[in-house]
CSV table of C-alpha atoms and ligand atoms in Angstrom, one decimal:
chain,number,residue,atom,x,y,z
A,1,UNK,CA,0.4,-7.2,-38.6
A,2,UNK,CA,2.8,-4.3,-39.2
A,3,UNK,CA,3.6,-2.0,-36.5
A,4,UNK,CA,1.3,0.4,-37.3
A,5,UNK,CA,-1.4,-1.8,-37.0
A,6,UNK,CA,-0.6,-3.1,-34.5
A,7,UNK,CA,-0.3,0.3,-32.9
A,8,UNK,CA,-3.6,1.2,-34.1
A,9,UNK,CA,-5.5,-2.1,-32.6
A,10,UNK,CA,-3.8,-1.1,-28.9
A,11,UNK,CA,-5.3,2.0,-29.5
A,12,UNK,CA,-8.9,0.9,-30.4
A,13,UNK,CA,-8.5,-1.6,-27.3
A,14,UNK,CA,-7.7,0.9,-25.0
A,15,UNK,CA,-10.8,3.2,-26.6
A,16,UNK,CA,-12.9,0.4,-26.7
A,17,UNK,CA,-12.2,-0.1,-22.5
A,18,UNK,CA,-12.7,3.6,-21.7
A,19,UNK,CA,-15.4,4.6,-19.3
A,20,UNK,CA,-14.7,8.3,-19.1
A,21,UNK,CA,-12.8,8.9,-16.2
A,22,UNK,CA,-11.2,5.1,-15.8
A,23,UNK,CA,-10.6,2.1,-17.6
A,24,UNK,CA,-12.1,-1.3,-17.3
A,25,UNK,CA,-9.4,-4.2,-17.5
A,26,UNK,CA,-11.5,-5.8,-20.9
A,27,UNK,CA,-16.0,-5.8,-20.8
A,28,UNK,CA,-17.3,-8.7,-19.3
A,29,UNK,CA,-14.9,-10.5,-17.0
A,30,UNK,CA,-13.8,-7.2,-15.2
A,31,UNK,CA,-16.3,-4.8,-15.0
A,32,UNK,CA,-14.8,-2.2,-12.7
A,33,UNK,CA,-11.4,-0.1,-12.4
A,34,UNK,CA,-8.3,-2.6,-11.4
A,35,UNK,CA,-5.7,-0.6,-9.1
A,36,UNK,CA,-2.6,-1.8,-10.8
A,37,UNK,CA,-4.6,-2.7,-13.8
A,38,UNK,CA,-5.2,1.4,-13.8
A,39,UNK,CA,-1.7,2.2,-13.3
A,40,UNK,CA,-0.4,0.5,-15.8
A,41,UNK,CA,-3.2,1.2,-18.4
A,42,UNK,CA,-2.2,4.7,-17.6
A,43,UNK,CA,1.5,4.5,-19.5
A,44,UNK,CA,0.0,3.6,-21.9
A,45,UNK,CA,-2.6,6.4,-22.6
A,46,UNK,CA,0.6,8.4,-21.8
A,47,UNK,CA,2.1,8.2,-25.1
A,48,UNK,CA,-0.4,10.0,-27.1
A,49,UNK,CA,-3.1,11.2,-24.1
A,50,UNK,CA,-1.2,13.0,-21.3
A,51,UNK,CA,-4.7,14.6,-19.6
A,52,UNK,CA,-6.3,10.9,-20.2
A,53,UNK,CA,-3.4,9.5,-18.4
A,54,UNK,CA,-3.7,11.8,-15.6
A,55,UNK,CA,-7.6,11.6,-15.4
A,56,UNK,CA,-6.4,7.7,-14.6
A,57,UNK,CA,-4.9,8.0,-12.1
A,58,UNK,CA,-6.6,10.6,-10.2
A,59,UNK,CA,-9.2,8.7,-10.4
A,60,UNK,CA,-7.5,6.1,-8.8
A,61,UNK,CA,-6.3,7.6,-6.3
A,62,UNK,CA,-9.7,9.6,-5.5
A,63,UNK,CA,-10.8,6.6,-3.8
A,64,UNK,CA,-8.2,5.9,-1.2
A,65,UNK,CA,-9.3,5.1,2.2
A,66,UNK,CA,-8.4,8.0,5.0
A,67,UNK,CA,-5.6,5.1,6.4
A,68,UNK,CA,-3.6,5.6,3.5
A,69,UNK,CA,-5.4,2.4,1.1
A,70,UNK,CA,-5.8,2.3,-2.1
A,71,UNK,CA,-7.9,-0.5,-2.8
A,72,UNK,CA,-8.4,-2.9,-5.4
A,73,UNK,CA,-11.5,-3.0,-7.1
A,74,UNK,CA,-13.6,0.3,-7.4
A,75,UNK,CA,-17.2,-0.7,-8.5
A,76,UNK,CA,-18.2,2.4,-10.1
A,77,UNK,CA,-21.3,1.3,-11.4
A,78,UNK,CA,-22.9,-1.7,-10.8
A,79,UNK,CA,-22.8,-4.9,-12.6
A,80,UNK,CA,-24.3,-8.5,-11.9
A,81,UNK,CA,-21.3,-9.7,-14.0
A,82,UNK,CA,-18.9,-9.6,-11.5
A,83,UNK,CA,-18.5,-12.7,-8.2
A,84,UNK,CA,-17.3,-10.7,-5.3
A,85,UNK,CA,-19.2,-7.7,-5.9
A,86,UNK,CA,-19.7,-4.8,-3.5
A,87,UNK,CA,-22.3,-6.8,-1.5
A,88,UNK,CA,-19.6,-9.7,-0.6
A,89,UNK,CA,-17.0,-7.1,0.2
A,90,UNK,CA,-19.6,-4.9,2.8
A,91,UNK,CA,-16.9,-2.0,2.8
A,92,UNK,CA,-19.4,0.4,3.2
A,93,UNK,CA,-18.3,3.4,1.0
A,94,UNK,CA,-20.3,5.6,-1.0
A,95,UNK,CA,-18.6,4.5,-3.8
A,96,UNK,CA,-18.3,0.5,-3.1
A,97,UNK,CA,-14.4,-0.7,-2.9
A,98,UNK,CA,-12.7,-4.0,-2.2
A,99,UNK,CA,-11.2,-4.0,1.0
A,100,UNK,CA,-7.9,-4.7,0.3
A,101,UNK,CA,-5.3,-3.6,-2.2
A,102,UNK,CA,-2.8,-4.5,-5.4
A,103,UNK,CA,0.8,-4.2,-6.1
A,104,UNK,CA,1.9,-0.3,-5.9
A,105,UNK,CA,2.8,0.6,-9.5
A,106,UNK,CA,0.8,3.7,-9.3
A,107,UNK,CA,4.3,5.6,-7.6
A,108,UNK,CA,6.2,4.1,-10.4
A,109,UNK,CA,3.6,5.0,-13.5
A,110,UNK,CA,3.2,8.8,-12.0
A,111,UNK,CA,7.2,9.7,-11.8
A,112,UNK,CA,7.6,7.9,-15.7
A,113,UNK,CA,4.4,9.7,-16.4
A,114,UNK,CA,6.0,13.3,-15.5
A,115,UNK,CA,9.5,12.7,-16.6
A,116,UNK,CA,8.5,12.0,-20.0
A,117,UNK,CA,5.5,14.3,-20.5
A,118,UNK,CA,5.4,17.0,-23.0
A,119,UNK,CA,2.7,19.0,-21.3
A,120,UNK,CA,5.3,20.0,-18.4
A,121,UNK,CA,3.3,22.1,-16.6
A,122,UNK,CA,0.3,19.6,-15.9
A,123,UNK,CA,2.4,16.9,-15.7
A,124,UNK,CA,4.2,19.3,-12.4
A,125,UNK,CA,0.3,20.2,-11.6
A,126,UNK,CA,-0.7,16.6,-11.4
A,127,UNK,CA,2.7,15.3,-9.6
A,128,UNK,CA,2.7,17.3,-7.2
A,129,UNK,CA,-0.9,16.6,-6.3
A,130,UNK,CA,-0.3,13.1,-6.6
A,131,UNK,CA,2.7,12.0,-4.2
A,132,UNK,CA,0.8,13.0,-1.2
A,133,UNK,CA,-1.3,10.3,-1.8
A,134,UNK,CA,0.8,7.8,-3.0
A,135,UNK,CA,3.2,8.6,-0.5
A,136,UNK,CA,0.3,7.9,2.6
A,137,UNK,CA,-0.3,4.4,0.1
A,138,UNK,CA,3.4,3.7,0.7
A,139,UNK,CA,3.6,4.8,4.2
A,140,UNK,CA,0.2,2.8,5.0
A,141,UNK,CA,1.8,-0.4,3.4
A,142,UNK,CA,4.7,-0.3,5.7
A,143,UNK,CA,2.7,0.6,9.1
A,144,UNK,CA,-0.1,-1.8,8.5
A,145,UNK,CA,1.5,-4.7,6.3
A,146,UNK,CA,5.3,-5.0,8.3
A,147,UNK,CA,4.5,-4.4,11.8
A,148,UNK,CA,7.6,-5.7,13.0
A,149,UNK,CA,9.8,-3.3,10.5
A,150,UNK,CA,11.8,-6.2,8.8
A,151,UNK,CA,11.8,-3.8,5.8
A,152,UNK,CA,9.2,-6.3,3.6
A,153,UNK,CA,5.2,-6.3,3.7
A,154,UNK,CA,3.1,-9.1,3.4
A,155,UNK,CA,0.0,-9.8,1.3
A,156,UNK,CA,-2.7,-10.9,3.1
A,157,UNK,CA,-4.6,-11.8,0.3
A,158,UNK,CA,-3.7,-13.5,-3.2
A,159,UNK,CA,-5.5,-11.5,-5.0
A,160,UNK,CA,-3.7,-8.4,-3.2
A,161,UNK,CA,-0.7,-9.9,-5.1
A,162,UNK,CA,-2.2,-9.6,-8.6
A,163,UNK,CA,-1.2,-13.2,-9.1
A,164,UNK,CA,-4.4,-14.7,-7.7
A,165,UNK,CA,-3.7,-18.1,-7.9
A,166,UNK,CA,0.2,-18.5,-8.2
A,167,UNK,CA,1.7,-22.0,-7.2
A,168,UNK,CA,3.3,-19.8,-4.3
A,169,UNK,CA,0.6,-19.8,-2.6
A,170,UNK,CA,-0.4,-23.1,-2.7
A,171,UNK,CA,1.1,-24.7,0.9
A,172,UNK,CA,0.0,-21.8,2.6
A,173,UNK,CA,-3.5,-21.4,1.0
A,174,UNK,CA,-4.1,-25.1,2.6
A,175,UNK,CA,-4.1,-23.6,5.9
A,176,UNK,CA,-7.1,-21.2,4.8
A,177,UNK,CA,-10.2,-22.8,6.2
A,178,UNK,CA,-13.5,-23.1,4.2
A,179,UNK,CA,-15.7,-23.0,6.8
A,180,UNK,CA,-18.7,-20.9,7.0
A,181,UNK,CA,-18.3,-19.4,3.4
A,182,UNK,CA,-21.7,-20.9,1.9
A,183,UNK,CA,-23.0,-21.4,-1.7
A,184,UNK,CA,-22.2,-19.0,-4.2
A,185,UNK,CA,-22.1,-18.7,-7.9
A,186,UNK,CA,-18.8,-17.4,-9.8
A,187,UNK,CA,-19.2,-15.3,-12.7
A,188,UNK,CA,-15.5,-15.1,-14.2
A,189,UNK,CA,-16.1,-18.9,-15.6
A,190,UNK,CA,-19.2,-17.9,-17.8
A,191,UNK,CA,-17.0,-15.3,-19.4
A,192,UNK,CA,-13.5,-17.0,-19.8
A,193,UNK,CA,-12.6,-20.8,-20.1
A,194,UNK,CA,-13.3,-22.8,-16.5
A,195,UNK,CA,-9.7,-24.6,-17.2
A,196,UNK,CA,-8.1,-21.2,-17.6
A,197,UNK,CA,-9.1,-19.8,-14.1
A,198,UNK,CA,-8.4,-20.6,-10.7
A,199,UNK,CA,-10.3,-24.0,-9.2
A,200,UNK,CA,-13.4,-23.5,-7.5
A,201,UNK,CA,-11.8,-24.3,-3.7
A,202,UNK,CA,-9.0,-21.8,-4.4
A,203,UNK,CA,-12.3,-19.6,-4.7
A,204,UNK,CA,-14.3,-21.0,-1.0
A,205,UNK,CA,-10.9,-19.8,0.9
A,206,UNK,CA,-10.3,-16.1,-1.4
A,207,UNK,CA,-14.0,-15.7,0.1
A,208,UNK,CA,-13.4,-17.2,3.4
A,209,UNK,CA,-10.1,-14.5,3.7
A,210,UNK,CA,-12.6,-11.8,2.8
A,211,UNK,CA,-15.6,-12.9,5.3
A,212,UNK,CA,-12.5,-12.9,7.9
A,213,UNK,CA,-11.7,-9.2,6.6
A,214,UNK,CA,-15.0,-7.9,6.9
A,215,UNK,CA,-15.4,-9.9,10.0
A,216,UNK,CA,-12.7,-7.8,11.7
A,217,UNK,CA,-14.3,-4.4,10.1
A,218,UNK,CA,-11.5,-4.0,7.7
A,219,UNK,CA,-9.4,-2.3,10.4
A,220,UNK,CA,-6.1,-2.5,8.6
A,221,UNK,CA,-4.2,-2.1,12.6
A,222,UNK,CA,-6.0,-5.8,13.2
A,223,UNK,CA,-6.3,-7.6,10.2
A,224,UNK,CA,-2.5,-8.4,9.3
A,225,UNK,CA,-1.9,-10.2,12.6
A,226,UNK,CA,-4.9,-12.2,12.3
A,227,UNK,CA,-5.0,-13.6,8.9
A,228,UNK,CA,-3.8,-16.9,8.5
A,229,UNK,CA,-2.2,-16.0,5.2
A,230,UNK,CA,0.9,-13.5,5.5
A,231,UNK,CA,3.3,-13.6,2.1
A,232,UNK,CA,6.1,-11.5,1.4
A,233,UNK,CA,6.1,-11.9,-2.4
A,234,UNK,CA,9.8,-10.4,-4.0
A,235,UNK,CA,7.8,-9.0,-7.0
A,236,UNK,CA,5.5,-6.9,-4.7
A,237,UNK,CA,8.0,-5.4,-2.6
A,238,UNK,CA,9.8,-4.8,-5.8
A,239,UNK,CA,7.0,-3.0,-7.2
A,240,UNK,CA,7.0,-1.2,-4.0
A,241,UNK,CA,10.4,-0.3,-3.5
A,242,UNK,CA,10.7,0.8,-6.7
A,243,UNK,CA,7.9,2.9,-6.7
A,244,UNK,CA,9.3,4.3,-3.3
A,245,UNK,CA,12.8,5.2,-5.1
A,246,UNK,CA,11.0,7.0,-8.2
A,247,UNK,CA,8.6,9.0,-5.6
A,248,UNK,CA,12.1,10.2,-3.3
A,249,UNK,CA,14.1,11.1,-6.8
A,250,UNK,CA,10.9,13.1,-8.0
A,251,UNK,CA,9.6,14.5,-5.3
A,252,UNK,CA,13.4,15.5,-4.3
A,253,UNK,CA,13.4,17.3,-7.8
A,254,UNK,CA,9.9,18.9,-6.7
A,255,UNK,CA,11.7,20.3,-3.6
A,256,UNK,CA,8.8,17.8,-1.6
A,257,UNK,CA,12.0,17.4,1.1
A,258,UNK,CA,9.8,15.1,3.7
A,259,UNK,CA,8.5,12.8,1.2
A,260,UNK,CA,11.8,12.1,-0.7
A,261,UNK,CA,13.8,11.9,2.4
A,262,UNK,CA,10.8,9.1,3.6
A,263,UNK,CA,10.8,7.5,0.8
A,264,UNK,CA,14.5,7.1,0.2
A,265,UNK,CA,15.2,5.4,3.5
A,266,UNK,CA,11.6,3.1,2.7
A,267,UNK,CA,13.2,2.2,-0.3
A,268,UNK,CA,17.1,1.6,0.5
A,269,UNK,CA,15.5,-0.5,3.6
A,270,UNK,CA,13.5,-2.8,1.4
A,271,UNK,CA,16.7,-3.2,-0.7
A,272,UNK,CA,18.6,-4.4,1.9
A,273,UNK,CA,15.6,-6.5,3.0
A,274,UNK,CA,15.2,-8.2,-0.3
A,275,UNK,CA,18.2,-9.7,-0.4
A,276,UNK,CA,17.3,-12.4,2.8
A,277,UNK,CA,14.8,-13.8,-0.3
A,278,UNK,CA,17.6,-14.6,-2.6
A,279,UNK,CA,18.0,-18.3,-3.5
A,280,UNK,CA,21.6,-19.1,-4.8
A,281,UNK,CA,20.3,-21.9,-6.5
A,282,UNK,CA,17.8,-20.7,-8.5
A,283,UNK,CA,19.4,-17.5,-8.9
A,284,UNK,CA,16.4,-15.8,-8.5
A,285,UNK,CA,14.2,-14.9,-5.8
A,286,UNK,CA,11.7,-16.8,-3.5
A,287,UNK,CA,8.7,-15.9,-1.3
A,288,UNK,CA,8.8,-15.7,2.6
A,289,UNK,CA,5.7,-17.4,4.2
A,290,UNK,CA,5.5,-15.1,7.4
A,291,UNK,CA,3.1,-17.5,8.9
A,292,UNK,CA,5.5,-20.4,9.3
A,293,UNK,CA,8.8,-18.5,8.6
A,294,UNK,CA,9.7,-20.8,5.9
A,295,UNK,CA,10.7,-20.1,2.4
A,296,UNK,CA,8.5,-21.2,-0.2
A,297,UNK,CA,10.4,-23.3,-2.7
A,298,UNK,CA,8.4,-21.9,-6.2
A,299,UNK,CA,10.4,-21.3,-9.4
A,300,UNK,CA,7.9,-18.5,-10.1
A,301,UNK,CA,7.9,-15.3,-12.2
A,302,UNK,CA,7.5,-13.4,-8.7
A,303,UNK,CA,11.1,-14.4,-7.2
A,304,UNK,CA,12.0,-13.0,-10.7
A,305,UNK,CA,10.1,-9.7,-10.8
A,306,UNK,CA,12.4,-8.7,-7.9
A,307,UNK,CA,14.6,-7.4,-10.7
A,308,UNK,CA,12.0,-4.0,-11.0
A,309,UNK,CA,13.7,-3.2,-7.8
A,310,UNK,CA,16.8,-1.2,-7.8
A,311,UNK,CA,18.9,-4.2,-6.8
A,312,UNK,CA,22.6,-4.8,-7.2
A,313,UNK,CA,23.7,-5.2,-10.9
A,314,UNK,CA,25.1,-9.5,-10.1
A,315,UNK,CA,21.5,-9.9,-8.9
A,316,UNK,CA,20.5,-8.6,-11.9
A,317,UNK,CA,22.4,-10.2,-14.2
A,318,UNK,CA,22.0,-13.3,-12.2
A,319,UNK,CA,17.8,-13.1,-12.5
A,320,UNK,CA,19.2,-12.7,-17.1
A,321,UNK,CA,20.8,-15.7,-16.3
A,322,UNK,CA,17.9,-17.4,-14.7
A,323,UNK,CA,15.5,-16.2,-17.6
A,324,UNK,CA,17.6,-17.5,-20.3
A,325,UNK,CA,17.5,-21.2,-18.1
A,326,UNK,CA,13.2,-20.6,-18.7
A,327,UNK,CA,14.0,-20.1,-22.4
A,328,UNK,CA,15.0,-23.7,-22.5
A,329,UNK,CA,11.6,-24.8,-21.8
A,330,UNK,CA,9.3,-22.4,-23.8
A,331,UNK,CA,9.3,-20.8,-27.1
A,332,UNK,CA,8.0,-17.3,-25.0
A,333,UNK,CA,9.3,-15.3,-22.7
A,334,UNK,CA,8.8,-15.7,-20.0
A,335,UNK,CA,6.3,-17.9,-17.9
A,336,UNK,CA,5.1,-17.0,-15.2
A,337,UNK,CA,6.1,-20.8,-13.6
A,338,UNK,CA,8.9,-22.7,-14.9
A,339,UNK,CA,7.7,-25.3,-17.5
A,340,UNK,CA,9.9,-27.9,-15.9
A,341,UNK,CA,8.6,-27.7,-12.7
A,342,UNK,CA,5.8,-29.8,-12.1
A,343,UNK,CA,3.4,-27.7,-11.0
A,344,UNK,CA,3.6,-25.7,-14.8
A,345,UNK,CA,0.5,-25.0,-16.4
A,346,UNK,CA,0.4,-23.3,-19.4
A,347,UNK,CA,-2.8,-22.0,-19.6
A,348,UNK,CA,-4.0,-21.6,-16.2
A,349,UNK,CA,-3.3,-18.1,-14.9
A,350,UNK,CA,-0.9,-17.4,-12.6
A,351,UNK,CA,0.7,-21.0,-13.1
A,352,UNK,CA,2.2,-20.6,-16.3
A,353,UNK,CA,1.3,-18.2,-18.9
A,354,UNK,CA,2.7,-14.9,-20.1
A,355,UNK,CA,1.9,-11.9,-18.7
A,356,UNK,CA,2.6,-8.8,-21.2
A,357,UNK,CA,2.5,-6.3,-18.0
A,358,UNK,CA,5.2,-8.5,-15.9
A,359,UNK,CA,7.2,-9.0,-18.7
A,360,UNK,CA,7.2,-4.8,-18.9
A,361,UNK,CA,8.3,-4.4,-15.7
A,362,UNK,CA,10.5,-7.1,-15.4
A,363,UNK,CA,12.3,-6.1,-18.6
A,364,UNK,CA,12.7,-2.3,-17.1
A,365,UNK,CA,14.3,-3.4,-14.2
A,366,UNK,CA,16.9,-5.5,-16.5
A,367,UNK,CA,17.0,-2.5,-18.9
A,368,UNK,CA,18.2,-0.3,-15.6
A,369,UNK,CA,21.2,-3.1,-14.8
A,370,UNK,CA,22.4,-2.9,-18.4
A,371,UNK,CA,20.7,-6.3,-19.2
A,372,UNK,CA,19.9,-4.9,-22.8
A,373,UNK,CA,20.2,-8.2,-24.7
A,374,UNK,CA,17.7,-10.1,-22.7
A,375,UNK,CA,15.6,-7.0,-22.8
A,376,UNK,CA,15.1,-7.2,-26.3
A,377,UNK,CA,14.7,-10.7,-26.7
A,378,UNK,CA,11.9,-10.4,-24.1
A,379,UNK,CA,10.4,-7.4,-26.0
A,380,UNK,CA,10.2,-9.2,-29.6
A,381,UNK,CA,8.6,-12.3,-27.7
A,382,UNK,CA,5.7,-9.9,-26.6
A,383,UNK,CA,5.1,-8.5,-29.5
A,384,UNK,CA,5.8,-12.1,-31.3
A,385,UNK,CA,2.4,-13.5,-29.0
A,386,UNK,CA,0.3,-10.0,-29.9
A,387,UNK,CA,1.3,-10.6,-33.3
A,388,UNK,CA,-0.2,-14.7,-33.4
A,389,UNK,CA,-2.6,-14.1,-30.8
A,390,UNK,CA,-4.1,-10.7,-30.7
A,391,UNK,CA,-4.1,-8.5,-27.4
A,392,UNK,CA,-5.2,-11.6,-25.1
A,393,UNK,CA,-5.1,-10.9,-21.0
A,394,UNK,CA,-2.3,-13.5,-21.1
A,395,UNK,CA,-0.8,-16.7,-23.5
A,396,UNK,CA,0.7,-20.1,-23.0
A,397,UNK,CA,4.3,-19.4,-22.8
A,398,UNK,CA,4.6,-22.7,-25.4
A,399,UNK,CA,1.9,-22.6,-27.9
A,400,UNK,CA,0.9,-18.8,-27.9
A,401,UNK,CA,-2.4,-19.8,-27.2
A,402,UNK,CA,-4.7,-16.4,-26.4
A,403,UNK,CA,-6.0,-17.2,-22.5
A,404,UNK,CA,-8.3,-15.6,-20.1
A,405,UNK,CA,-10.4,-11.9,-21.4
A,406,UNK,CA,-10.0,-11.0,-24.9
A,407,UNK,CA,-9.4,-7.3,-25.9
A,408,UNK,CA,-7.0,-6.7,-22.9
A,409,UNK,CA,-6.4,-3.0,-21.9
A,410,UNK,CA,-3.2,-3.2,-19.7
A,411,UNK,CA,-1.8,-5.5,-22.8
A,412,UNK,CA,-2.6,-3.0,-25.0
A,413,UNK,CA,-0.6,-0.5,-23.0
A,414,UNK,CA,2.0,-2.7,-22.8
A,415,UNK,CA,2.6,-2.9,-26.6
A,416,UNK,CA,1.8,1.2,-26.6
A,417,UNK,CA,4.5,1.0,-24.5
A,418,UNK,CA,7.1,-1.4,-26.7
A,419,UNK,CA,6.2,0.5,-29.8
A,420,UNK,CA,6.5,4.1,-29.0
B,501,9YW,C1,-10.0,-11.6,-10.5
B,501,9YW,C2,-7.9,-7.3,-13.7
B,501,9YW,C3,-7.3,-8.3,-12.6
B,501,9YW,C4,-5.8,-8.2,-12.4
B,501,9YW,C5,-5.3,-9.3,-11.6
B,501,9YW,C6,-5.7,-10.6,-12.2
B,501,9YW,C7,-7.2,-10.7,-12.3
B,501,9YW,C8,-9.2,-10.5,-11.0
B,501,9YW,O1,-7.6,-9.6,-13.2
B,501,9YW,O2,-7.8,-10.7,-11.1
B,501,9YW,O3,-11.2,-11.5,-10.3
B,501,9YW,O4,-9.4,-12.7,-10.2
B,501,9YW,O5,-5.1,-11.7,-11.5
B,501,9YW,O6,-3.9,-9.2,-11.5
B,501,9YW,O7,-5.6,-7.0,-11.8
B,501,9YW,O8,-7.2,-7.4,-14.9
């Protein structure tokens, strides 16, 4: 595949996923409009659609809850395809959500959006409209998900995370009861390969965790303190904090004086927070089960993502260092568990495979450090598995191997994104 046809096949993906006025993540498997999924997705329209990318994320964004939530799923219309739908979740909006939410990439994709855009005027329109909203997301994240102000949030939730069935979770997921969650039937597994998904009990306790939710009437001031799963995930609060830092420049820039000053001191906090994650050994950094107060040892792609955060440069070239170490054990970059741990699986998920959209981010992050030379050999990787395996929702970091949905939109972003 040349570049330009490759070029043109994102494009056709991305049409192909198009409902209008959002995006579905690929038809089938995911129905419905994916917060980060969204976000993401949005870059990419970016580089040749600036009023499509926009129309993204506003609508997005038009669903956030009046605490400052933007949640997960939005179920536009509905579909029988889908296992939680809007009848699991009992939010009880006009327009059914999920009840909880997905890594903050929205601040992030809004500021690139803008700073890039061609159409300066809408792209001022639609910012300045915007960081209101993603600024009450922000706020909401640290009022509802640190109540104790360490300066990091917790998921509640793996799928919140985005990595719905990482090995990170795994210890604490244990403690998650099954009780009470009766029969149901999955849907993902009649559209995707059963050995590429997560195992049916991993399913009982995501549905238990949402029972528990709804239980409490998703009131975000009681939930955190009573689940029984509380993560602080690096890669999150990366996504976070940098998404904080690119809101304060902008909105700075925008003369929006509250929100950059509160979003500066929300993101030099987390920074500073970040680094009692850091794991000498690895070199990289490790999730903080706020349950238990331990450290979860998990040589996973999240301890890694911290690099999207504006970190100092030796963590940075440290986490270059750490990658190269993964390169070792895989012919891509990079795997989203290390392949010599034993836990590795290199088609299931979260506890293995390639993601296009966290190599993006992860690889922007290094770019900011002056990491250049791992940034390009993580670059030609991606477009090395699009070019054997077609625009797959993720690949076996080994074999290439196209896993999970076919005709992915946020990888097709991603390699709008690499190309342009
Ligand atoms: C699910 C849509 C979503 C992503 C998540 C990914 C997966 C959905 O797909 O979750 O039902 O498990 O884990 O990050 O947003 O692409």
């Amino acid at each position: 595949m040349n570049r330009q046809d490759m070029m043109d096949h994102a494009r056709q993906v991305m049409t192909d996923n198009d409902r209008g006025t959002y995006t579905v993540p690929t038809h089938g498997l995911y129905p419905f409009q994916w917060n980060w999924d969204s976000a993401l997705s949005a870059l990419g329209f970016s580089q040749y659609d600036e009023p499509r990318a926009w129309t993204e994320i506003d609508t997005l964004m038009a669903h956030q809850w009046d605490d400052g939530m933007v949640p997960h799923i939005i179920f536009h219309q509905p579909d029988d395809g889908y296992f939680p739908g809007p009848d699991v979740w009992g939010t009880g909006r006009d327009v059914p959500t999920t009840g909880i939410t997905q890594p903050p990439v929205a601040g992030f994709a809004v500021c690139r959006i803008h700073d890039r855009a061609k159409d300066k005027a809408l792209a001022s329109e639609k910012a300045r409209a915007l960081l209101p909203k993603i600024h009450a997301w922000h706020q909401w994240f640290y009022r509802s998900r640190d109540p104790q102000s360490t300066g990091l949030v917790a998921l509640l939730h793996p799928w919140e995370s985005g990595r719905d069935n990482s090995v990170d979770w795994d210890a604490a997921f244990e403690r998650v009861p099954t009780e009470g969650v009766g029969t149901f039937t999955r849907r993902d597994t009649t559209h995707a390969n059963p050995a590429h998904r997560p195992t049916d009990d991993q399913y009982r306790r995501y549905i238990w965790l949402v029972q528990k939710f709804r239980s409490l009437n998703w009131d975000n001031s009681k939930l955190h303190d009573a689940s029984p799963f509380q993560m602080v995930d690096p890669g999150f609060n990366a996504i976070l904090i940098r998404s904080c830092h690119k809101v304060a420049d902008l909105a700075g820039r925008l003369g929006m004086v509250e929100i950059a000053a509160q979003s500066r001191a929300m993101a030099d906090k987390g920074v500073a927070a970040m680094e009692t994650l850091w794991d000498e050994k690895l070199g990289q950094y490790l999730c903080l089960d706020r349950t238990t107060g331990d450290v979860v040892d998990s040589p996973s792609i999240g301890g890694i993502l911290g690099v999207f955060a504006p970190i100092p440069k030796e963590r940075a070239a440290a986490i270059s260092r750490r990658i190269e170490t993964l390169a070792e054990s895989c012919e891509y970059l990079i795997p989203s568990h290390d392949p010599a741990a034993p836990e590795f699986e290199g088609l299931r998920y979260w506890r293995g495979p390639v993601w296009l959209i966290v190599n993006y981010m992860i690889s922007d992050g290094l770019e900011q450090a002056g990491e250049t030379r791992m940034v390009d050999r993580i670059m030609g990787d991606c477009l090395r598995l699009i070019e054997t395996s077609g625009f797959a929702e993720y690949h076996d970091p080994i074999t290439a191997e196209p896993c999970g949905g076919a005709h992915f939109t946020w990888t097709a972003a991603m390699v709008i994104e690499i190309l342009e």
